[in-house]
């Protein structure tokens, strides 16, 4: 991998080399000027692809400048890979254009659906895990990778309910998607914790059942707590709080298994000051160093 | 109906029951867990409208705005994954929304806020230098056929209300005290570099700029507009870097 | 500058254009000041697409919204109630009450 990376043309090098094994941050528009002004020591930035599918203006201005200084991860939230219907070809074209423009080190999307027919629901919705869904998800990922001419990472979901008709265990489903499509895994440790609490699974057993050899990036985030109709603790993946201790601890276990991998601190709600996010990123960097990353 | 069709319908229409075929491992009512998805959808779409229409929300208050957004979302769910476009038709919806009729200027404020978002994300085109513009203006022979191309972010909005003053008041004190709400205003919205700017211009200037955008030549646009201060209007367009092309119209 | 009309002569047009250029040349800020300009400096718009956009819960907001069916119980009560002059106690009283609730 390292030699092919070194000898690749600049155009494909970004995709082949991937993100550096360091902590990164989600780039918030309110932090544009601070990032450019202070050029913080951070491994990479991640943006939501859909926010940059606009003709011009400040978003492109700032992302262009920041991209010159940092590796970039492009994270899609609107492709609806798990949809029953066909993928939105227009949307794939927009993604392709964006990737061409910014040459990100990584492109990732979710194991979820968010559109039905022409309607976009703006949430990452759960899938029934059965053979027809597996076939469809693999076909869609093939189509994405063929169109974009690069491998993508697929993120394991946070879910709140299950389908009676599911016949395949979630981790096994993901393993099979990755085996058949050749895509990588975006290991969202917060999603593992949230889903395992919500479905009374053991997080470590679930982690070990995932295809950890294929992990290309890790996500860490905070969750909110609620309760279901029985008053049982229900965790909600709201990205609105600091990373929980239980998630840090699961992250440590993940790093022991897979070694240092690019790790994003995700924050989408109640976004704090940039230095607060930097402190969380430094905490992740510390663990990455312990796991054998940069000296 | 397919699983996702039923799921999708029940997410948008909060009057529909929780879909069949869902379960939770602890035996809790699946509806209590489905509610998380329903609220994610409703809340995230409502939040998108709050972000796009901050002044409309301040005018009517958050409680009213979110309730109105709930009706809008049910009748106009997004048709694209690009949430910056969501709610482009909110102003038209507000015009026909009876509970908001006591705030007659609300729809035009929504139109102004939409134009600002569009201007913010509009394509980047470099403005012409003042030297180029001066050279074209000095060419007396060509003046009658001169066409002025304007930046794609630029739009005018004609309102029967003091739409610019109302909007501007919410950038500072957030009070309408002292504003003559029924004073018709003509808003000019454009992006100058990285900043979106809003100006109140005379009716004639608004007509003139609208005609330039429609492709009329300088003299044609002048002839079709009522009296206004041409020098000041052009000075404004030049100083705000809004002139991106100058060419001579070929006579038919 | 005096008003320009649709009956502008060719000479007057040339003068008006020259005058526009000189206004820009003298002071770009002045042209703006004359035109009732408003903008928000340095405020970046938010990205609208998020990974966990909604932050839903199991309970809030599930009531059916049907304003046709006599169930609409909301009235606008934001800054649109502040048209009274600053000395009027009523306009601001309503606004304060609303803020305290939200």
XYZ file of C-alpha atoms in Angstrom:
649
model
C 0.000 0.000 0.000
C 2.769 2.446 0.915
C 4.747 1.922 -2.291
C 1.689 2.199 -4.522
C 0.875 5.329 -2.612
C 4.298 6.878 -3.220
C 4.313 6.096 -6.912
C 0.769 7.134 -7.687
C 0.035 10.244 -9.710
C -0.894 13.269 -7.590
C -4.499 12.860 -8.709
C -4.904 9.385 -7.241
C -2.389 9.719 -4.427
C -4.869 11.411 -2.118
C -7.353 8.552 -2.479
C -4.727 5.801 -2.169
C -2.856 7.192 0.805
C -5.974 7.961 2.791
C -6.090 10.181 5.823
C -3.120 10.422 8.208
C -3.441 8.359 11.436
C -4.233 11.442 13.480
C -7.190 13.222 15.020
C -9.301 15.451 12.797
C -12.209 17.829 13.277
C -15.455 18.539 11.486
C -15.055 21.915 9.807
C -17.731 24.338 10.985
C -18.459 27.492 8.996
C -18.201 29.547 12.175
C -14.580 28.377 12.548
C -13.399 29.157 8.985
C -11.544 32.343 9.835
C -10.073 31.035 13.078
C -8.694 27.947 11.327
C -7.099 29.997 8.560
C -5.806 32.561 11.016
C -4.192 30.113 13.435
C -3.529 27.017 11.246
C -3.972 24.643 14.220
C -1.966 21.425 14.455
C -4.676 18.980 13.443
C -4.473 15.870 11.241
C -7.344 16.628 8.853
C -10.716 18.307 8.447
C -13.983 16.666 7.474
C -16.945 18.354 5.776
C -20.425 17.226 4.852
C -20.433 16.953 1.087
C -23.954 18.364 0.636
C -23.055 21.686 2.249
C -20.547 22.335 -0.518
C -22.862 21.483 -3.410
C -23.407 25.184 -4.064
C -22.246 27.240 -7.039
C -19.807 29.589 -5.310
C -19.393 32.013 -2.440
C -17.723 31.834 0.983
C -18.045 28.061 1.538
C -15.901 27.267 -1.505
C -13.607 30.199 -0.830
C -12.743 28.994 2.659
C -12.724 25.265 1.947
C -10.341 25.864 -0.964
C -7.884 27.697 1.280
C -8.190 25.172 4.116
C -7.769 22.265 1.703
C -4.403 23.713 0.656
C -3.180 23.367 4.238
C -4.866 20.137 5.424
C -5.926 16.661 4.292
C -9.686 16.479 3.721
C -12.377 13.910 4.362
C -15.614 14.292 2.417
C -18.529 12.813 4.328
C -21.834 12.395 2.496
C -25.165 12.594 4.304
C -27.584 12.539 1.376
C -26.840 9.660 -0.998
C -29.355 7.238 0.553
C -27.350 4.116 -0.217
C -29.925 1.901 1.477
C -32.910 3.267 -0.468
C -35.321 0.809 -2.075
C -35.277 2.873 -5.249
C -32.330 3.687 -7.514
C -29.599 6.095 -6.445
C -30.035 9.749 -7.416
C -27.737 10.000 -10.421
C -27.759 13.797 -10.287
C -26.542 13.639 -6.724
C -23.779 11.214 -7.669
C -22.693 13.681 -10.374
C -22.569 16.477 -7.823
C -20.400 14.282 -5.589
C -18.144 13.472 -8.489
C -17.688 17.177 -9.265
C -16.901 17.957 -5.637
C -14.346 15.130 -5.414
C -12.729 16.317 -8.635
C -12.474 19.827 -7.209
C -11.127 19.069 -3.731
C -9.358 15.712 -4.190
C -10.254 14.532 -0.676
C -8.206 11.773 0.973
C -11.410 9.976 1.877
C -15.047 9.796 0.813
C -17.556 8.152 3.118
C -21.309 7.571 3.375
C -23.754 5.774 5.648
C -25.390 2.370 5.852
C -28.830 3.966 5.909
C -31.494 5.477 3.701
C -32.655 9.100 3.659
C -34.721 9.490 0.483
C -37.883 7.807 -0.690
C -38.855 8.537 -4.267
C -38.418 12.280 -4.756
C -38.696 13.067 -1.031
C -35.585 13.649 1.074
C -36.162 13.024 4.787
C -32.930 14.538 6.156
C -32.245 11.721 8.606
C -30.237 8.506 8.513
C -32.965 5.861 8.589
C -32.641 2.181 9.543
C -32.589 -0.815 7.221
C -34.086 -4.284 7.483
C -31.099 -6.635 7.255
C -32.042 -9.359 4.784
C -30.754 -10.725 1.479
C -32.655 -8.328 -0.827
C -31.325 -5.349 1.186
C -27.805 -6.785 1.088
C -27.947 -7.182 -2.704
C -29.298 -3.676 -3.151
C -26.741 -2.019 -0.858
C -23.892 -3.837 -2.639
C -25.226 -2.771 -6.059
C -25.481 0.837 -4.920
C -21.961 0.852 -3.492
C -20.650 -0.647 -6.746
C -22.384 2.143 -8.631
C -20.891 4.797 -6.335
C -17.365 3.395 -6.557
C -17.597 2.979 -10.327
C -18.882 6.506 -10.815
C -16.414 8.138 -8.450
C -13.559 5.879 -9.600
C -12.364 5.389 -6.051
C -13.220 3.232 -3.034
C -15.569 4.651 -0.437
C -15.924 4.056 3.292
C -19.265 2.888 4.710
C -20.274 3.977 8.211
C -21.960 1.595 10.660
C -25.259 3.128 11.821
C -26.764 4.267 15.108
C -30.285 2.812 15.310
C -33.245 2.994 17.659
C -35.377 0.083 16.491
C -35.168 -3.134 14.517
C -37.250 -4.834 11.811
C -39.057 -8.104 12.418
C -38.069 -9.256 8.953
C -34.308 -8.827 9.518
C -32.562 -12.176 9.083
C -28.928 -11.080 9.234
C -27.036 -9.717 12.211
C -25.884 -6.106 11.627
C -22.142 -6.767 11.992
C -22.400 -9.769 9.672
C -24.349 -7.654 7.184
C -21.584 -5.031 7.193
C -18.901 -7.722 6.865
C -20.653 -9.116 3.807
C -21.155 -5.685 2.186
C -17.466 -4.934 2.607
C -16.377 -8.353 1.316
C -18.576 -8.113 -1.777
C -18.154 -4.434 -2.667
C -14.550 -3.916 -1.619
C -15.424 -0.685 0.171
C -13.801 0.259 3.481
C -15.326 0.714 6.923
C -15.846 4.019 8.671
C -15.913 2.738 12.219
C -18.210 5.001 14.217
C -17.448 4.077 17.817
C -20.224 6.273 19.191
C -22.715 4.548 16.885
C -21.534 1.159 18.154
C -22.083 2.221 21.736
C -25.445 3.887 21.064
C -26.799 0.946 19.047
C -25.522 -1.665 21.482
C -27.167 0.038 24.457
C -30.388 0.513 22.464
C -30.472 -3.124 21.326
C -28.952 -4.699 24.447
C -25.867 -5.997 22.678
C -22.341 -6.194 24.041
C -20.271 -3.429 22.361
C -17.010 -5.424 22.393
C -18.588 -8.514 20.877
C -20.133 -6.310 18.192
C -16.801 -4.547 17.585
C -15.013 -7.886 17.186
C -17.615 -9.076 14.690
C -16.929 -6.125 12.362
C -14.393 -6.362 9.510
C -11.769 -4.347 11.389
C -9.094 -4.948 8.721
C -11.086 -2.611 6.446
C -11.270 0.393 8.805
C -10.168 3.568 7.002
C -11.400 6.119 9.526
C -12.944 6.300 12.996
C -15.680 8.652 14.208
C -16.119 9.724 17.831
C -19.037 11.818 19.053
C -21.353 12.513 21.950
C -24.896 11.227 22.450
C -28.061 12.320 24.261
C -30.013 10.163 26.706
C -33.716 9.451 26.603
C -35.990 6.576 27.638
C -38.367 4.326 25.689
C -41.931 3.316 26.663
C -40.582 0.941 29.340
C -38.458 3.684 30.837
C -35.345 1.898 29.558
C -32.329 4.037 28.669
C -32.379 4.973 24.974
C -29.315 6.727 23.554
C -29.638 9.204 20.718
C -26.783 9.942 18.352
C -27.141 13.738 18.419
C -23.494 14.880 18.133
C -24.399 17.529 20.643
C -22.091 16.726 23.571
C -18.452 15.859 24.272
C -17.386 12.249 23.645
C -18.609 10.058 26.521
C -16.171 8.158 28.785
C -17.691 4.840 27.693
C -17.009 5.750 24.059
C -13.405 6.782 24.827
C -12.892 3.442 26.488
C -14.384 1.520 23.569
C -12.176 3.606 21.251
C -9.095 2.489 23.194
C -10.144 -1.138 22.716
C -10.670 -0.519 19.007
C -7.187 1.017 18.643
C -5.657 -2.003 20.418
C -7.180 -4.173 17.706
C -6.512 -2.096 14.612
C -3.675 0.307 15.448
C -3.733 4.042 14.792
C -6.348 5.224 12.269
C -7.526 8.727 11.331
C -10.080 9.705 13.986
C -12.708 12.409 13.697
C -14.286 14.285 16.581
C -17.824 14.927 15.296
C -19.865 17.795 16.620
C -23.002 19.014 14.848
C -25.190 20.454 17.606
C -24.294 22.874 20.402
C -20.977 23.467 18.669
C -18.525 24.888 21.241
C -15.550 27.197 20.699
C -12.858 25.855 18.402
C -10.334 25.362 21.212
C -12.786 23.088 23.063
C -12.954 20.841 19.992
C -9.153 21.031 19.683
C -8.819 19.764 23.252
C -10.949 16.723 22.410
C -8.902 16.127 19.263
C -5.710 16.276 21.335
C -7.157 13.630 23.634
C -7.680 11.381 20.602
C -4.185 12.194 19.318
C -2.753 11.103 22.674
C -4.451 7.712 22.375
C -3.334 7.403 18.756
C 0.280 8.019 19.825
C -0.027 5.325 22.493
C -1.388 2.981 19.840
C 1.793 3.439 17.810
C 1.084 6.495 15.690
C 3.446 9.409 15.315
C 6.192 9.646 17.888
C -46.725 -0.214 -0.134
C -43.048 -0.960 0.423
C -41.478 -0.797 3.885
C -39.756 2.479 3.152
C -42.905 3.991 1.622
C -44.872 3.310 4.810
C -41.984 4.417 7.024
C -41.486 7.599 5.023
C -45.194 8.524 5.055
C -45.415 8.035 8.828
C -42.297 10.161 9.397
C -43.848 13.134 7.610
C -47.473 12.775 8.645
C -47.447 12.793 12.426
C -51.112 11.725 12.398
C -50.264 8.308 10.924
C -49.614 5.344 13.229
C -46.191 3.772 13.740
C -45.512 1.345 10.835
C -45.980 -2.418 11.323
C -43.083 -4.839 11.387
C -40.887 -2.862 13.774
C -39.602 -4.198 17.056
C -37.339 -3.475 19.993
C -35.288 -6.135 21.724
C -36.608 -5.264 25.197
C -40.243 -5.432 24.143
C -40.797 -1.662 24.459
C -43.520 -0.174 22.273
C -41.827 0.319 18.873
C -43.807 3.554 18.524
C -41.752 5.107 21.324
C -38.608 4.322 19.350
C -40.078 5.252 15.972
C -40.822 8.638 17.560
C -37.076 9.335 17.658
C -36.885 9.108 13.859
C -40.065 11.124 13.430
C -38.740 13.841 15.685
C -35.341 13.787 14.000
C -37.037 14.427 10.663
C -39.488 17.057 11.902
C -36.944 18.833 14.062
C -34.140 18.819 11.501
C -36.388 20.208 8.767
C -37.784 22.787 11.168
C -34.201 23.705 12.162
C -33.270 24.124 8.500
C -36.092 26.663 8.119
C -35.103 28.424 11.350
C -31.543 28.752 10.009
C -32.729 30.047 6.628
C -35.362 32.485 7.908
C -34.031 34.019 11.147
C -35.875 37.334 10.771
C -39.193 35.690 9.863
C -38.826 33.678 13.059
C -38.046 36.719 15.183
C -41.053 38.533 13.753
C -43.594 35.856 14.713
C -41.751 34.209 17.601
C -40.272 30.711 17.731
C -43.438 28.958 18.896
C -45.528 30.252 15.999
C -42.699 29.775 13.494
C -42.118 26.134 14.414
C -45.837 25.377 14.347
C -46.093 26.981 10.902
C -42.977 25.061 9.818
C -44.717 21.836 10.881
C -47.571 22.505 8.461
C -45.155 23.543 5.725
C -43.008 20.406 6.178
C -46.021 18.129 5.916
C -47.162 19.783 2.682
C -43.769 20.626 1.195
C -41.176 18.012 2.214
C -37.694 18.461 0.675
C -37.265 17.275 -2.908
C -33.476 17.413 -2.812
C -30.736 16.398 -0.361
C -29.353 19.946 -0.509
C -30.813 21.506 2.612
C -29.608 25.017 1.747
C -32.350 24.969 -0.935
C -35.040 23.744 1.426
C -37.900 26.164 1.935
C -37.351 28.151 -1.275
C -41.137 28.256 -1.534
C -41.784 29.223 2.111
C -42.676 32.819 1.144
C -45.450 31.653 -1.206
C -46.692 29.306 1.494
C -46.776 32.154 4.031
C -48.813 34.285 1.585
C -51.573 31.701 1.722
C -51.216 30.802 5.393
C -54.217 32.336 7.131
C -52.853 32.353 10.734
C -49.982 34.594 9.519
C -52.267 37.100 7.774
C -52.002 39.527 10.701
C -48.352 40.054 9.665
C -48.882 41.047 6.012
C -45.203 41.831 5.349
C -44.012 38.389 6.542
C -43.930 36.765 3.074
C -41.794 39.567 1.619
C -39.330 39.342 4.509
C -39.104 35.607 3.727
C -38.450 36.479 0.060
C -35.652 38.829 1.101
C -34.069 36.210 3.351
C -34.235 33.643 0.534
C -32.502 36.075 -1.843
C -29.757 36.530 0.728
C -29.152 32.770 0.957
C -29.142 32.500 -2.836
C -26.713 35.405 -3.113
C -24.443 33.852 -0.473
C -24.080 30.638 -2.500
C -24.277 32.138 -6.018
C -21.536 31.452 -8.567
C -18.244 33.340 -8.362
C -17.675 35.715 -11.267
C -14.933 38.315 -11.200
C -16.143 41.926 -11.483
C -14.907 44.164 -14.273
C -12.231 46.654 -13.306
C -13.205 50.309 -13.082
C -10.798 51.005 -15.955
C -12.705 48.618 -18.250
C -16.005 50.164 -17.227
C -14.656 53.687 -17.717
C -13.426 52.773 -21.189
C -16.833 51.408 -22.210
C -18.653 54.432 -20.778
C -16.325 56.746 -22.696
C -17.147 55.091 -26.013
C -20.017 57.368 -27.068
C -20.739 55.524 -30.323
C -21.257 52.244 -28.524
C -23.419 53.552 -25.681
C -26.760 53.017 -27.399
C -26.043 49.302 -27.753
C -24.221 48.794 -24.434
C -25.387 45.858 -22.337
C -24.402 45.640 -18.687
C -24.016 42.120 -17.269
C -24.595 41.823 -13.520
C -23.258 39.388 -10.919
C -25.338 36.181 -10.566
C -25.870 36.911 -6.858
C -27.729 40.149 -7.648
C -31.520 40.340 -7.386
C -34.158 43.000 -6.788
C -37.295 42.578 -4.709
C -40.234 44.988 -4.989
C -42.366 45.078 -1.884
C -45.458 47.034 -0.833
C -43.926 47.058 2.664
C -40.784 48.488 4.267
C -39.077 45.142 3.756
C -35.495 46.452 3.962
C -36.129 48.496 7.104
C -37.913 45.579 8.763
C -35.092 43.197 7.910
C -32.376 45.698 8.884
C -34.031 46.376 12.249
C -33.447 42.726 13.128
C -29.728 43.019 12.535
C -29.550 45.452 15.454
C -32.263 46.066 18.039
C -34.954 43.663 16.788
C -37.798 46.129 17.154
C -40.135 47.583 14.586
C -40.673 50.732 16.634
C -40.430 53.789 14.412
C -40.725 51.931 11.096
C -43.521 52.888 8.707
C -44.374 49.300 7.772
C -46.595 50.252 4.811
C -43.886 52.284 3.088
C -43.163 50.405 -0.161
C -39.488 49.487 -0.530
C -37.337 48.005 -3.269
C -34.545 45.768 -2.091
C -31.322 45.185 -3.977
C -29.488 42.063 -2.774
C -25.997 41.163 -3.944
C -22.783 39.513 -2.813
C -19.778 41.808 -2.812
C -16.745 39.576 -2.363
C -17.721 37.337 0.548
C -20.400 39.588 2.047
C -24.072 39.630 1.146
C -25.366 43.200 1.126
C -28.901 44.572 1.102
C -29.809 48.048 -0.171
C -33.037 49.977 -0.452
C -33.208 51.575 -3.917
C -35.721 53.807 -5.700
C -38.555 52.190 -7.691
C -37.010 53.395 -10.982
C -33.604 51.986 -10.027
C -35.220 48.652 -9.208
C -36.997 48.600 -12.591
C -33.788 49.603 -14.367
C -31.720 46.873 -12.665
C -34.458 44.309 -13.296
C -34.429 45.177 -17.013
C -30.625 44.965 -17.202
C -30.869 41.485 -15.667
C -33.496 40.566 -18.250
C -30.987 41.381 -20.990
C -32.113 44.840 -22.086
C -29.453 47.302 -23.161
C -28.554 50.316 -21.007
C -30.704 52.679 -23.073
C -33.629 50.242 -23.360
C -33.591 49.689 -19.604
C -33.510 53.446 -19.015
C -36.479 53.996 -21.323
C -38.609 51.422 -19.519
C -37.935 52.684 -15.997
C -39.519 55.606 -14.196
C -37.306 58.522 -13.125
C -34.367 57.651 -10.869
C -30.806 58.735 -10.254
C -28.797 56.871 -12.879
C -25.390 58.123 -11.725
C -25.918 57.051 -8.164
C -27.351 53.669 -9.183
C -24.414 52.915 -11.473
C -21.963 54.151 -8.863
C -23.536 51.734 -6.421
C -23.300 48.798 -8.850
C -19.677 49.609 -9.674
C -18.566 50.152 -6.088
C -20.262 46.918 -4.947
C -18.420 45.018 -7.711
C -21.691 43.967 -9.319
C -20.800 44.644 -12.976
C -19.256 41.520 -14.461
C -19.714 41.967 -18.226
C -20.054 44.757 -20.766
C -20.849 44.078 -24.371
C -22.540 45.633 -27.328
C -25.916 44.330 -28.312
C -26.098 43.242 -31.941
C -29.003 45.014 -33.654
C -31.705 42.630 -34.890
C -27.015 64.140 -8.451
C -30.277 65.120 -10.024
C -32.790 62.615 -11.283
C -32.313 61.046 -14.652
C -35.332 60.218 -16.763
C -36.245 58.094 -19.733
C -36.030 61.178 -21.962
C -32.331 61.465 -21.265
C -30.389 62.913 -24.206
C -27.215 61.261 -25.454
C -25.177 64.062 -23.963
C -26.907 63.795 -20.619
C -26.283 60.044 -20.616
C -22.566 60.557 -21.145
C -22.539 63.076 -18.310
C -24.445 60.718 -16.006
C -22.020 57.862 -16.696
C -19.045 60.096 -16.105
C -20.604 61.276 -12.905
C -21.175 57.657 -11.773
C -17.494 56.890 -12.319
C -16.375 59.958 -10.439
C -18.632 59.068 -7.517
C -16.977 55.662 -7.348
C -13.551 57.237 -7.747
C -14.026 59.783 -4.960
C -15.374 57.416 -2.354
C -16.821 53.953 -2.657
C -18.068 54.188 0.894
C -20.037 57.347 0.184
C -22.099 55.693 -2.552
C -23.065 53.018 -0.109
C -23.884 55.459 2.649
C -26.245 57.271 0.312
C -28.171 54.111 -0.458
C -29.389 52.745 2.822
C -27.121 49.707 2.817
C -27.239 46.901 5.355
C -25.032 43.872 5.746
C -23.772 41.563 8.420
C -19.992 41.573 8.614
C -18.142 38.343 9.050
C -21.149 36.181 9.872
C -20.771 32.868 8.035
C -24.017 31.142 7.179
C -24.350 27.684 8.680
C -24.042 24.561 6.618
C -27.565 23.165 6.458
C -26.741 19.479 6.042
C -25.697 17.707 9.203
C -24.935 14.165 10.176
C -27.200 14.235 13.222
C -29.338 17.134 12.252
C -32.511 16.596 14.183
C -31.587 15.601 17.681
C -35.014 14.045 18.145
C -36.389 12.567 21.318
C -39.085 10.017 22.022
C -41.656 12.588 23.111
C -41.471 16.109 21.664
C -43.463 17.460 18.774
C -45.502 14.442 17.758
C -48.841 16.274 17.912
C -50.575 16.428 14.561
C -50.441 19.896 13.037
C -53.695 20.725 11.287
C -54.488 24.396 11.162
C -57.639 23.835 9.093
C -59.344 21.806 11.782
C -59.903 24.526 14.374
C -56.967 23.152 16.338
C -54.617 26.021 15.472
C -53.815 27.746 18.717
C -50.820 29.909 17.888
C -50.663 33.636 17.219
C -47.631 35.547 15.994
C -45.986 37.070 19.043
C -42.437 37.960 18.186
C -41.015 41.337 17.241
C -44.062 41.986 15.029
C -45.699 43.131 18.260
C -43.106 45.885 18.756
C -44.460 48.463 16.329
C -45.561 50.667 19.224
C -43.208 53.501 20.076
C -40.507 52.757 22.611
C -42.452 54.517 25.328
C -45.464 52.237 24.955
C -45.542 49.651 27.713
C -47.851 47.207 25.881
C -45.717 46.356 22.854
C -42.684 45.492 24.913
C -44.675 43.820 27.627
C -45.847 41.227 25.126
C -42.336 40.634 23.817
C -40.920 40.116 27.283
C -43.659 37.653 28.123
C -42.835 35.672 25.008
C -39.106 35.637 25.696
C -39.662 34.428 29.231
C -41.611 31.454 27.910
C -39.283 30.333 25.121
